[in-house]
Amino acid sequence: MGTTATTARAPTFFDEVVAETPGDPRLETCLQCGTCGGSCPSGADMDHTPRAIFALIAAGMKDAVLRSNTAWYCVSCYYCMVRCPQEIHITDIMYTLKRMSIKAGLYKDKTSVPEASDFAETFINYVETYGRSFELGLATRYHLLHHPLDMIKMVPLGLGMWRRKRLDLTPRKIEGIQQLQAILTRAKELGGAA
Amino acid sequence: MKYSYYPGCSLERQASAYHQSTMAVARPLNIDLVELEDWNCCGAIEYIAVDLLPAYALISRNLALAANQNGPGNHQLVAPCSACYLNLSKADKYMSDSPELAEKVNIALAAGGLSYTPGTIRTRHLLDVIVNDVGLDAIKERVTNPLYNLRVAPYYGCVVVRPGFNNQFDDTEYPTSMDRLLRTLGAKVIDFPLKSHCCGGHMTQISQGVALELIRRLLKNASDYQADVIVTLCPMCQLNLDAYQDSVNKHFGTDYTIPILYFTQLIGLALGLPATELGFGKEFVDARPALARIGSQPDMTDTAGLRRDKKALPMPRMTGEV
């Protein structure tokens, strides 16, 4: 009773997540119904289901959220997103959590999934250099880094791909690569979501 | 009808069978596909996981190029790859919804002398164009070699039917476009329960155990329904189910040998195009034994093979249901 605090509060972790997600992700409308986790193909392998992650976000448990493997195990199939009765942009929030966990440096923690973020970073490195993805380079560099002992197991698949003419040995570069790099550099300077 | 065509990185090499068969069937179906000049990667699901604004700028360069190439009037961009289709339509939708995002993306594009007004380009998936623009009646007229006796599992995968940013053309969980298309081609289409479940996407690289289980479910389901082939519309689904089928068999002690083909390859066969023009032979699981089953028209009056017995209550049946 009595005085009501009307002063602006500091942005919470919840606010951060919403601000870093494009458009209006509707996260505050979560009912904790669990339809997302029940629909998720990799839910069983996640530390916390999407529903639990949203509760952790609301509780401000930033560290637990960004250290968990949940976002990295999201396969981007959008099953949760079309089923969510509140139309929350769940998949986009998972992308936000991935970016925040890289930014916070927490993804390198062994409890998280360092492979997943390195895979993404190796992928975009090729795109930024050539304008197109390069599967052979991506697979080689990524697996050398993370599963060097398993490289031998990759050989039959790689050879099979090559024999069936499904593998480029050299990357393809677009003509407007300088234009693309200028655009990406500018975008990085601008930063932030909207 | 004329469209801009965005093949995407996969179709350049890994999924060249998809590109080749798309080009081969486009001519007889009167689809004029003009490749978008100097397009760049859509970023797949990787770029957005690292950096937001550059990811949207990367996608938007393609939308800007498409708007420039088409001039006023023609604003349709066709993508055969699920991820490309999703990224292009999603970026457009979110920029339409958020003027602030559109403005920032345009500041970035301006560094490369480009600009894009959200909503200018309508991104379509190839299946949508074939089923809804060309139409099943027109396709039926051109079928010369019906795929009789071939039991097919129509596999849509996840994102083509899922969020449908701006242009939802089928149900999000129980799509039927490809079912109807394949039935038009004369194939026996099974009612495939996992038709819109995920193939695991990039998890084959990151956490193979998770991916192999998802692939196993799909193969088992198709095999339970005695499908001869699984028909797909996505290069990622094709790669995972085809190239990793051997890994699934080793991991789970199974012995699946189900060929994974693109729907455009089956259209080509039904239109009587030579297999050499349709990219056959690039699949890991040999498709020839399955395709050898294509034969003469089955006797439709034979009710012995019906799923429901005579004592069952009468139920509605779709034409050509098996």
Short mmCIF file of C-alpha atoms in Angstrom, two decimals:
data_model
loop_
_atom_site.label_atom_id
_atom_site.label_comp_id
_atom_site.label_asym_id
_atom_site.label_seq_id
_atom_site.Cartn_x
_atom_site.Cartn_y
_atom_site.Cartn_z
CA MET A 1 0.00 0.00 0.00
CA GLY A 2 0.96 3.61 -0.10
CA THR A 3 3.73 4.68 -2.43
CA THR A 4 3.96 3.03 -5.83
CA ALA A 5 7.37 3.01 -7.46
CA THR A 6 7.04 4.79 -10.79
CA THR A 7 10.71 5.46 -11.43
CA ALA A 8 12.24 3.80 -14.50
CA ARG A 9 13.84 0.53 -13.53
CA ALA A 10 17.08 -0.79 -14.95
CA PRO A 11 16.61 -3.12 -17.93
CA THR A 12 16.33 -6.72 -16.79
CA PHE A 13 17.64 -9.78 -18.58
CA PHE A 14 14.10 -10.27 -19.86
CA ASP A 15 14.16 -6.77 -21.43
CA GLU A 16 17.55 -7.51 -22.99
CA VAL A 17 16.27 -10.67 -24.67
CA VAL A 18 13.23 -8.86 -26.06
CA ALA A 19 15.31 -5.92 -27.27
CA GLU A 20 17.72 -8.19 -29.12
CA THR A 21 14.93 -10.02 -30.97
CA PRO A 22 13.54 -8.49 -34.19
CA GLY A 23 9.95 -7.24 -34.14
CA ASP A 24 7.76 -8.05 -31.16
CA PRO A 25 8.57 -11.56 -29.92
CA ARG A 26 5.61 -11.53 -27.46
CA LEU A 27 7.71 -13.25 -24.79
CA GLU A 28 5.79 -11.62 -21.93
CA THR A 29 2.63 -13.49 -22.97
CA CYS A 30 4.07 -16.95 -22.17
CA LEU A 31 1.52 -19.07 -20.28
CA GLN A 32 4.01 -21.80 -19.32
CA CYS A 33 1.79 -24.35 -21.07
CA GLY A 34 4.71 -26.43 -22.37
CA THR A 35 3.41 -26.93 -25.90
CA CYS A 36 6.84 -25.80 -27.15
CA GLY A 37 8.83 -28.42 -25.27
CA GLY A 38 6.29 -31.12 -26.12
CA SER A 39 6.64 -30.34 -29.81
CA CYS A 40 10.42 -29.99 -29.87
CA PRO A 41 12.27 -32.76 -31.78
CA SER A 42 15.39 -32.26 -29.66
CA GLY A 43 13.63 -31.32 -26.41
CA ALA A 44 14.73 -34.54 -24.75
CA ASP A 45 18.38 -33.61 -25.23
CA MET A 46 18.06 -30.07 -23.92
CA ASP A 47 19.16 -29.00 -20.43
CA HIS A 48 15.92 -27.03 -20.14
CA THR A 49 12.93 -27.16 -22.49
CA PRO A 50 11.92 -23.86 -24.14
CA ARG A 51 9.14 -23.45 -21.56
CA ALA A 52 11.62 -23.78 -18.71
CA ILE A 53 14.03 -21.41 -20.46
CA PHE A 54 11.29 -18.77 -20.63
CA ALA A 55 10.65 -19.16 -16.91
CA LEU A 56 14.38 -18.79 -16.24
CA ILE A 57 14.48 -15.66 -18.41
CA ALA A 58 11.54 -14.19 -16.52
CA ALA A 59 13.34 -15.00 -13.26
CA GLY A 60 16.43 -13.15 -14.51
CA MET A 61 18.66 -16.23 -14.32
CA LYS A 62 20.93 -15.05 -17.11
CA ASP A 63 23.85 -17.29 -16.35
CA ALA A 64 21.81 -20.49 -16.27
CA VAL A 65 20.08 -19.55 -19.52
CA LEU A 66 23.19 -18.61 -21.46
CA ARG A 67 25.18 -21.60 -20.22
CA SER A 68 22.51 -24.13 -21.14
CA ASN A 69 22.60 -26.10 -24.37
CA THR A 70 18.93 -25.34 -25.11
CA ALA A 71 19.33 -22.72 -27.82
CA TRP A 72 22.20 -24.64 -29.45
CA TYR A 73 20.09 -27.78 -29.68
CA CYS A 74 17.28 -25.89 -31.39
CA VAL A 75 17.10 -27.31 -34.93
CA SER A 76 15.10 -24.31 -36.23
CA CYS A 77 12.12 -26.41 -37.33
CA TYR A 78 9.59 -23.84 -36.04
CA TYR A 79 7.28 -26.55 -34.69
CA CYS A 80 6.95 -24.74 -31.34
CA MET A 81 6.42 -21.42 -33.03
CA VAL A 82 3.39 -22.47 -35.12
CA ARG A 83 1.88 -24.37 -32.19
CA CYS A 84 2.37 -21.72 -29.51
CA PRO A 85 -1.10 -20.53 -28.43
CA GLN A 86 0.39 -17.11 -27.65
CA GLU A 87 2.22 -16.84 -30.98
CA ILE A 88 5.55 -16.20 -29.29
CA HIS A 89 8.46 -16.03 -31.74
CA ILE A 90 10.21 -18.91 -30.01
CA THR A 91 12.72 -19.78 -32.73
CA ASP A 92 13.80 -16.15 -33.00
CA ILE A 93 14.29 -16.00 -29.24
CA MET A 94 16.53 -19.09 -29.50
CA TYR A 95 18.67 -17.23 -32.06
CA THR A 96 18.83 -14.27 -29.66
CA LEU A 97 20.03 -16.56 -26.86
CA LYS A 98 22.72 -17.99 -29.13
CA ARG A 99 24.00 -14.51 -29.96
CA MET A 100 23.89 -13.41 -26.32
CA SER A 101 25.76 -16.51 -25.19
CA ILE A 102 28.51 -15.92 -27.76
CA LYS A 103 28.71 -12.25 -26.75
CA ALA A 104 28.93 -13.13 -23.05
CA GLY A 105 31.66 -15.65 -23.82
CA LEU A 106 29.67 -18.33 -22.02
CA TYR A 107 29.37 -20.61 -25.00
CA LYS A 108 32.98 -21.73 -24.57
CA ASP A 109 32.04 -23.15 -21.19
CA LYS A 110 32.21 -26.91 -21.29
CA THR A 111 28.68 -27.23 -19.99
CA SER A 112 27.48 -25.49 -23.15
CA VAL A 113 27.92 -26.62 -26.76
CA PRO A 114 31.08 -24.92 -28.07
CA GLU A 115 30.91 -27.00 -31.27
CA ALA A 116 27.64 -25.43 -32.32
CA SER A 117 28.82 -21.84 -32.11
CA ASP A 118 32.12 -22.67 -33.80
CA PHE A 119 30.23 -24.36 -36.61
CA ALA A 120 28.17 -21.22 -37.09
CA GLU A 121 31.23 -18.95 -36.94
CA THR A 122 33.21 -21.09 -39.39
CA PHE A 123 30.22 -21.08 -41.73
CA ILE A 124 29.83 -17.31 -41.73
CA ASN A 125 33.57 -16.86 -42.17
CA TYR A 126 33.32 -18.55 -45.58
CA VAL A 127 30.23 -16.54 -46.48
CA GLU A 128 31.98 -13.28 -45.58
CA THR A 129 35.05 -14.23 -47.62
CA TYR A 130 33.39 -15.65 -50.73
CA GLY A 131 29.72 -14.66 -50.61
CA ARG A 132 28.67 -18.32 -50.75
CA SER A 133 29.04 -21.25 -48.40
CA PHE A 134 31.80 -23.80 -48.94
CA GLU A 135 30.95 -27.22 -47.59
CA LEU A 136 34.32 -28.93 -47.92
CA GLY A 137 36.16 -26.09 -46.17
CA LEU A 138 33.52 -25.85 -43.47
CA ALA A 139 33.49 -29.56 -42.71
CA THR A 140 37.28 -29.87 -42.76
CA ARG A 141 38.05 -26.84 -40.62
CA TYR A 142 35.27 -27.50 -38.15
CA HIS A 143 35.98 -31.19 -37.65
CA LEU A 144 39.74 -30.66 -37.42
CA LEU A 145 39.05 -28.26 -34.59
CA HIS A 146 36.57 -30.38 -32.68
CA HIS A 147 36.77 -34.01 -33.68
CA PRO A 148 40.28 -34.51 -35.13
CA LEU A 149 40.23 -38.17 -34.18
CA ASP A 150 36.93 -38.65 -35.95
CA MET A 151 38.20 -37.11 -39.17
CA ILE A 152 39.00 -40.57 -40.49
CA LYS A 153 35.34 -41.51 -40.13
CA MET A 154 34.39 -38.52 -42.29
CA VAL A 155 36.54 -39.70 -45.19
CA PRO A 156 34.09 -42.22 -46.72
CA LEU A 157 31.28 -39.64 -46.66
CA GLY A 158 33.52 -36.99 -48.20
CA LEU A 159 34.79 -39.36 -50.87
CA GLY A 160 31.24 -40.49 -51.56
CA MET A 161 30.15 -36.90 -52.02
CA TRP A 162 33.09 -36.19 -54.30
CA ARG A 163 32.57 -39.33 -56.39
CA ARG A 164 28.94 -38.35 -56.93
CA LYS A 165 30.02 -34.84 -57.97
CA ARG A 166 28.30 -33.36 -54.92
CA LEU A 167 31.36 -31.61 -53.51
CA ASP A 168 33.30 -28.55 -54.69
CA LEU A 169 37.03 -28.71 -54.04
CA THR A 170 37.40 -24.94 -54.21
CA PRO A 171 35.02 -22.21 -53.00
CA ARG A 172 32.98 -20.10 -55.43
CA LYS A 173 33.31 -16.36 -55.10
CA ILE A 174 30.59 -13.92 -56.09
CA GLU A 175 31.50 -10.94 -58.29
CA GLY A 176 30.12 -8.37 -55.89
CA ILE A 177 32.10 -9.65 -52.91
CA GLN A 178 33.45 -6.17 -52.13
CA GLN A 179 29.94 -4.75 -52.22
CA LEU A 180 28.74 -7.51 -49.89
CA GLN A 181 31.65 -6.96 -47.50
CA ALA A 182 30.94 -3.22 -47.41
CA ILE A 183 27.30 -3.95 -46.55
CA LEU A 184 28.23 -6.44 -43.81
CA THR A 185 30.85 -4.12 -42.31
CA ARG A 186 28.32 -1.29 -42.13
CA ALA A 187 25.74 -3.64 -40.59
CA LYS A 188 28.21 -4.73 -37.92
CA GLU A 189 28.95 -1.10 -37.03
CA LEU A 190 25.24 -0.38 -36.64
CA GLY A 191 24.68 -3.45 -34.45
CA GLY A 192 21.68 -4.15 -32.27
CA ALA A 193 18.22 -5.37 -33.19
CA ALA A 194 15.19 -3.25 -33.82
CA MET B 1 5.21 -17.43 -66.39
CA LYS B 2 8.43 -15.60 -65.53
CA TYR B 3 10.15 -15.76 -62.13
CA SER B 4 13.50 -14.80 -60.64
CA TYR B 5 15.28 -17.91 -59.50
CA TYR B 6 17.42 -18.12 -56.37
CA PRO B 7 19.14 -21.54 -56.42
CA GLY B 8 21.09 -21.18 -53.16
CA CYS B 9 24.51 -22.63 -52.33
CA SER B 10 23.34 -26.25 -51.91
CA LEU B 11 21.88 -26.48 -55.38
CA GLU B 12 25.18 -25.40 -56.94
CA ARG B 13 26.87 -28.65 -56.04
CA GLN B 14 25.66 -30.77 -53.12
CA ALA B 15 22.07 -30.82 -54.41
CA SER B 16 22.85 -30.38 -58.10
CA ALA B 17 20.34 -33.15 -58.88
CA TYR B 18 17.63 -30.81 -57.55
CA HIS B 19 18.84 -27.91 -59.69
CA GLN B 20 19.20 -30.08 -62.78
CA SER B 21 15.75 -31.64 -62.48
CA THR B 22 14.17 -28.25 -61.70
CA MET B 23 15.64 -26.81 -64.90
CA ALA B 24 14.58 -29.89 -66.89
CA VAL B 25 10.92 -29.77 -65.80
CA ALA B 26 10.64 -25.96 -65.95
CA ARG B 27 10.60 -25.99 -69.77
CA PRO B 28 7.69 -28.40 -70.34
CA LEU B 29 5.76 -26.81 -67.45
CA ASN B 30 6.22 -23.33 -68.97
CA ILE B 31 7.99 -21.90 -65.94
CA ASP B 32 10.55 -19.32 -67.01
CA LEU B 33 13.24 -19.25 -64.30
CA VAL B 34 15.76 -16.43 -64.63
CA GLU B 35 18.63 -16.89 -62.20
CA LEU B 36 19.19 -13.93 -59.91
CA GLU B 37 22.49 -12.43 -61.01
CA ASP B 38 25.37 -12.62 -58.51
CA TRP B 39 23.18 -13.75 -55.60
CA ASN B 40 24.88 -14.49 -52.28
CA CYS B 41 24.37 -17.10 -49.54
CA CYS B 42 21.21 -16.63 -47.43
CA GLY B 43 23.20 -17.36 -44.24
CA ALA B 44 21.33 -20.62 -43.59
CA ILE B 45 20.57 -20.91 -39.88
CA GLU B 46 24.15 -20.05 -38.94
CA TYR B 47 24.60 -16.34 -39.62
CA ILE B 48 21.60 -15.28 -37.53
CA ALA B 49 23.02 -17.25 -34.60
CA VAL B 50 26.11 -15.03 -34.52
CA ASP B 51 25.09 -11.56 -35.61
CA LEU B 52 21.61 -10.19 -36.21
CA LEU B 53 21.85 -7.11 -38.39
CA PRO B 54 24.52 -8.44 -40.78
CA ALA B 55 22.38 -11.58 -41.18
CA TYR B 56 19.40 -9.49 -42.29
CA ALA B 57 21.64 -7.35 -44.52
CA LEU B 58 23.09 -10.49 -46.11
CA ILE B 59 19.61 -11.77 -47.00
CA SER B 60 18.41 -8.34 -48.08
CA ARG B 61 21.18 -7.89 -50.65
CA ASN B 62 19.44 -10.70 -52.57
CA LEU B 63 16.02 -9.06 -52.21
CA ALA B 64 17.48 -5.75 -53.41
CA LEU B 65 19.14 -7.43 -56.40
CA ALA B 66 15.87 -9.18 -57.25
CA ALA B 67 13.94 -5.91 -57.12
CA ASN B 68 16.52 -4.26 -59.40
CA GLN B 69 16.65 -7.15 -61.85
CA ASN B 70 12.88 -7.33 -62.23
CA GLY B 71 12.04 -3.69 -62.51
CA PRO B 72 8.48 -2.72 -61.72
CA GLY B 73 5.78 -5.32 -62.25
CA ASN B 74 7.33 -8.71 -61.71
CA HIS B 75 8.13 -9.35 -58.10
CA GLN B 76 8.37 -13.08 -57.61
CA LEU B 77 11.48 -14.87 -56.45
CA VAL B 78 11.48 -18.67 -56.48
CA ALA B 79 13.64 -20.62 -54.03
CA PRO B 80 13.78 -24.44 -54.16
CA CYS B 81 15.73 -24.73 -50.87
CA SER B 82 13.72 -24.67 -47.64
CA ALA B 83 16.24 -22.59 -45.69
CA CYS B 84 16.66 -20.00 -48.46
CA TYR B 85 12.88 -19.75 -48.86
CA LEU B 86 12.42 -19.26 -45.13
CA ASN B 87 15.21 -16.69 -44.76
CA LEU B 88 14.15 -14.58 -47.74
CA SER B 89 10.48 -14.49 -46.76
CA LYS B 90 11.17 -14.06 -43.06
CA ALA B 91 13.56 -11.12 -43.50
CA ASP B 92 11.00 -9.44 -45.74
CA LYS B 93 8.20 -10.00 -43.22
CA TYR B 94 10.14 -8.82 -40.18
CA MET B 95 11.36 -5.73 -42.02
CA SER B 96 7.76 -4.97 -43.04
CA ASP B 97 6.69 -5.34 -39.41
CA SER B 98 9.56 -3.30 -37.99
CA PRO B 99 10.36 -0.06 -39.84
CA GLU B 100 13.32 0.43 -37.51
CA LEU B 101 14.87 -2.86 -38.63
CA ALA B 102 14.19 -2.00 -42.28
CA GLU B 103 15.83 1.37 -41.83
CA LYS B 104 18.98 -0.10 -40.28
CA VAL B 105 19.21 -2.76 -42.99
CA ASN B 106 18.87 -0.07 -45.63
CA ILE B 107 21.67 1.98 -44.07
CA ALA B 108 23.85 -1.13 -44.40
CA LEU B 109 22.68 -1.81 -47.98
CA ALA B 110 23.48 1.80 -48.91
CA ALA B 111 27.16 1.04 -48.19
CA GLY B 112 26.94 -1.22 -51.25
CA GLY B 113 24.82 1.21 -53.28
CA LEU B 114 21.62 -0.82 -52.80
CA SER B 115 18.24 -0.31 -51.16
CA TYR B 116 15.17 -2.42 -50.55
CA THR B 117 11.57 -1.56 -49.70
CA PRO B 118 10.06 -4.40 -47.64
CA GLY B 119 7.18 -6.13 -49.35
CA THR B 120 8.50 -5.53 -52.89
CA ILE B 121 9.50 -9.12 -53.53
CA ARG B 122 7.23 -12.11 -53.02
CA THR B 123 9.34 -15.15 -52.23
CA ARG B 124 7.77 -18.43 -53.33
CA HIS B 125 8.79 -22.00 -52.81
CA LEU B 126 9.16 -24.06 -55.98
CA LEU B 127 6.49 -26.55 -54.82
CA ASP B 128 4.00 -23.70 -54.36
CA VAL B 129 4.71 -22.43 -57.89
CA ILE B 130 4.35 -25.88 -59.47
CA VAL B 131 1.19 -26.89 -57.62
CA ASN B 132 -0.61 -23.55 -57.51
CA ASP B 133 0.63 -21.58 -60.55
CA VAL B 134 1.19 -24.35 -63.08
CA GLY B 135 -1.64 -26.36 -61.56
CA LEU B 136 -2.30 -30.08 -61.30
CA ASP B 137 -4.62 -30.18 -64.31
CA ALA B 138 -1.92 -28.77 -66.59
CA ILE B 139 0.58 -31.24 -65.19
CA LYS B 140 -1.80 -34.15 -65.65
CA GLU B 141 -2.14 -33.31 -69.35
CA ARG B 142 1.62 -33.58 -69.77
CA VAL B 143 2.14 -36.87 -67.92
CA THR B 144 3.25 -39.45 -70.48
CA ASN B 145 4.88 -42.03 -68.18
CA PRO B 146 2.70 -42.32 -65.07
CA LEU B 147 4.49 -43.61 -61.97
CA TYR B 148 2.09 -46.52 -61.44
CA ASN B 149 2.99 -48.96 -58.64
CA LEU B 150 5.61 -46.67 -57.09
CA ARG B 151 4.81 -46.17 -53.40
CA VAL B 152 6.05 -42.78 -52.31
CA ALA B 153 6.33 -41.08 -48.93
CA PRO B 154 5.85 -37.32 -49.41
CA TYR B 155 8.30 -35.66 -47.05
CA TYR B 156 7.98 -31.89 -46.62
CA GLY B 157 10.42 -31.38 -43.77
CA CYS B 158 9.96 -28.45 -41.49
CA VAL B 159 10.30 -24.90 -42.68
CA VAL B 160 8.61 -24.85 -46.10
CA VAL B 161 5.22 -25.37 -44.54
CA ARG B 162 5.90 -24.04 -41.07
CA PRO B 163 5.72 -20.35 -40.30
CA GLY B 164 4.75 -19.22 -43.81
CA PHE B 165 5.88 -15.63 -43.49
CA ASN B 166 3.56 -13.72 -45.87
CA ASN B 167 2.73 -16.66 -48.10
CA GLN B 168 1.43 -19.72 -46.30
CA PHE B 169 0.39 -22.09 -49.08
CA ASP B 170 -0.30 -25.26 -47.14
CA ASP B 171 -1.12 -26.58 -43.69
CA THR B 172 1.68 -26.11 -41.14
CA GLU B 173 1.54 -29.67 -39.80
CA TYR B 174 -0.40 -31.72 -42.31
CA PRO B 175 0.43 -30.37 -45.75
CA THR B 176 -1.03 -32.07 -48.83
CA SER B 177 0.29 -30.13 -51.87
CA MET B 178 2.97 -32.65 -52.69
CA ASP B 179 0.63 -35.59 -51.95
CA ARG B 180 -1.78 -34.29 -54.58
CA LEU B 181 1.04 -33.55 -57.01
CA LEU B 182 2.54 -37.05 -56.72
CA ARG B 183 -0.91 -38.63 -57.07
CA THR B 184 -1.35 -36.62 -60.28
CA LEU B 185 1.86 -38.22 -61.51
CA GLY B 186 0.28 -41.65 -60.99
CA ALA B 187 2.26 -42.68 -57.88
CA LYS B 188 0.77 -44.41 -54.85
CA VAL B 189 1.08 -41.83 -52.12
CA ILE B 190 1.21 -43.14 -48.57
CA ASP B 191 -0.37 -41.14 -45.78
CA PHE B 192 3.01 -40.33 -44.23
CA PRO B 193 2.53 -39.39 -40.55
CA LEU B 194 5.97 -37.79 -40.10
CA LYS B 195 5.72 -35.79 -43.33
CA SER B 196 6.46 -32.47 -41.68
CA HIS B 197 8.87 -33.57 -38.97
CA CYS B 198 12.45 -32.33 -38.79
CA CYS B 199 15.39 -34.20 -40.41
CA GLY B 200 17.83 -32.83 -37.82
CA GLY B 201 19.20 -30.04 -40.00
CA HIS B 202 22.79 -29.17 -39.08
CA MET B 203 22.76 -31.47 -36.03
CA THR B 204 24.49 -34.16 -38.14
CA GLN B 205 27.56 -31.93 -37.77
CA ILE B 206 27.10 -30.69 -34.22
CA SER B 207 25.61 -33.55 -32.24
CA GLN B 208 25.26 -36.55 -34.48
CA GLY B 209 23.37 -38.71 -31.98
CA VAL B 210 20.47 -36.24 -31.91
CA ALA B 211 20.32 -36.10 -35.71
CA LEU B 212 20.60 -39.85 -36.29
CA GLU B 213 17.61 -40.51 -34.04
CA LEU B 214 15.48 -38.00 -35.97
CA ILE B 215 16.56 -39.53 -39.29
CA ARG B 216 15.88 -43.04 -37.96
CA ARG B 217 12.30 -42.10 -37.03
CA LEU B 218 11.63 -40.86 -40.55
CA LEU B 219 13.16 -43.91 -42.23
CA LYS B 220 11.31 -46.29 -39.92
CA ASN B 221 8.01 -44.54 -40.48
CA ALA B 222 8.41 -44.62 -44.28
CA SER B 223 9.52 -48.23 -44.11
CA ASP B 224 6.55 -49.22 -41.88
CA TYR B 225 4.29 -47.85 -44.58
CA GLN B 226 6.24 -49.80 -47.20
CA ALA B 227 7.32 -46.76 -49.15
CA ASP B 228 9.61 -47.46 -52.11
CA VAL B 229 11.05 -43.94 -52.00
CA ILE B 230 10.92 -40.84 -49.84
CA VAL B 231 10.26 -37.73 -51.88
CA THR B 232 11.67 -34.46 -50.60
CA LEU B 233 11.74 -30.77 -51.52
CA CYS B 234 14.75 -29.69 -49.48
CA PRO B 235 18.50 -30.19 -50.08
CA MET B 236 19.21 -30.53 -46.34
CA CYS B 237 16.56 -33.25 -45.87
CA GLN B 238 17.87 -35.10 -48.92
CA LEU B 239 21.45 -34.97 -47.65
CA ASN B 240 20.60 -36.09 -44.12
CA LEU B 241 18.31 -38.95 -45.08
CA ASP B 242 20.45 -40.12 -48.00
CA ALA B 243 24.10 -39.62 -47.05
CA TYR B 244 23.55 -40.49 -43.38
CA GLN B 245 21.31 -43.53 -43.99
CA ASP B 246 24.36 -45.76 -43.74
CA SER B 247 25.34 -44.14 -40.41
CA VAL B 248 21.82 -44.69 -39.10
CA ASN B 249 21.99 -48.36 -40.08
CA LYS B 250 25.37 -48.78 -38.34
CA HIS B 251 24.29 -46.84 -35.26
CA PHE B 252 20.95 -48.60 -34.72
CA GLY B 253 21.64 -51.97 -36.37
CA THR B 254 18.95 -51.38 -38.97
CA ASP B 255 19.05 -52.10 -42.70
CA TYR B 256 17.13 -49.36 -44.43
CA THR B 257 17.72 -48.87 -48.15
CA ILE B 258 15.19 -46.19 -49.02
CA PRO B 259 16.19 -43.90 -51.87
CA ILE B 260 15.60 -40.19 -51.23
CA LEU B 261 14.57 -38.30 -54.35
CA TYR B 262 13.54 -34.74 -55.19
CA PHE B 263 9.92 -34.19 -56.25
CA THR B 264 11.21 -32.53 -59.41
CA GLN B 265 13.00 -35.75 -60.37
CA LEU B 266 9.70 -37.67 -60.19
CA ILE B 267 7.88 -34.98 -62.19
CA GLY B 268 10.60 -35.35 -64.84
CA LEU B 269 10.18 -39.13 -65.02
CA ALA B 270 6.41 -38.82 -65.33
CA LEU B 271 6.80 -36.25 -68.11
CA GLY B 272 8.96 -38.78 -69.96
CA LEU B 273 12.24 -36.88 -69.63
CA PRO B 274 15.42 -39.02 -69.72
CA ALA B 275 16.84 -39.89 -66.28
CA THR B 276 20.22 -38.48 -67.36
CA GLU B 277 18.69 -34.99 -67.47
CA LEU B 278 17.21 -35.34 -64.00
CA GLY B 279 20.34 -35.82 -61.92
CA PHE B 280 19.77 -39.49 -61.09
CA GLY B 281 22.85 -41.38 -59.93
CA LYS B 282 23.96 -38.76 -57.41
CA GLU B 283 22.07 -40.36 -54.55
CA PHE B 284 23.95 -42.53 -52.02
CA VAL B 285 21.09 -45.04 -51.79
CA ASP B 286 20.61 -46.37 -55.31
CA ALA B 287 17.18 -45.43 -56.68
CA ARG B 288 17.19 -47.90 -59.60
CA PRO B 289 15.62 -50.93 -57.85
CA ALA B 290 12.74 -48.75 -56.63
CA LEU B 291 12.22 -47.06 -59.98
CA ALA B 292 12.14 -50.47 -61.68
CA ARG B 293 8.81 -51.04 -59.90
CA ILE B 294 7.11 -48.38 -61.99
CA GLY B 295 4.79 -50.40 -64.16
CA SER B 296 1.42 -50.56 -65.83
CA GLN B 297 -1.75 -49.14 -64.34
CA PRO B 298 -2.90 -51.18 -61.33
CA ASP B 299 -6.38 -52.67 -61.32
CA MET B 300 -8.34 -50.11 -59.32
CA THR B 301 -11.31 -52.48 -58.91
CA ASP B 302 -9.21 -54.86 -56.83
CA THR B 303 -10.20 -54.16 -53.26
CA ALA B 304 -8.02 -56.86 -51.69
CA GLY B 305 -5.26 -54.37 -51.01
CA LEU B 306 -7.48 -51.84 -49.28
CA ARG B 307 -6.41 -50.80 -45.83
CA ARG B 308 -9.85 -51.16 -44.27
CA ASP B 309 -11.66 -54.48 -44.25
CA LYS B 310 -15.26 -54.99 -45.33
CA LYS B 311 -16.58 -55.11 -41.80
CA ALA B 312 -15.23 -51.66 -40.98
CA LEU B 313 -17.56 -48.69 -40.81
CA PRO B 314 -17.75 -46.73 -44.07
CA MET B 315 -15.18 -43.95 -44.11
CA PRO B 316 -14.56 -41.24 -46.68
CA ARG B 317 -11.63 -41.94 -48.98
CA MET B 318 -9.56 -39.57 -51.03
CA THR B 319 -9.25 -40.37 -54.72
CA GLY B 320 -6.29 -42.64 -55.27
CA GLU B 321 -5.75 -43.26 -51.57
CA VAL B 322 -3.84 -46.42 -50.73
#
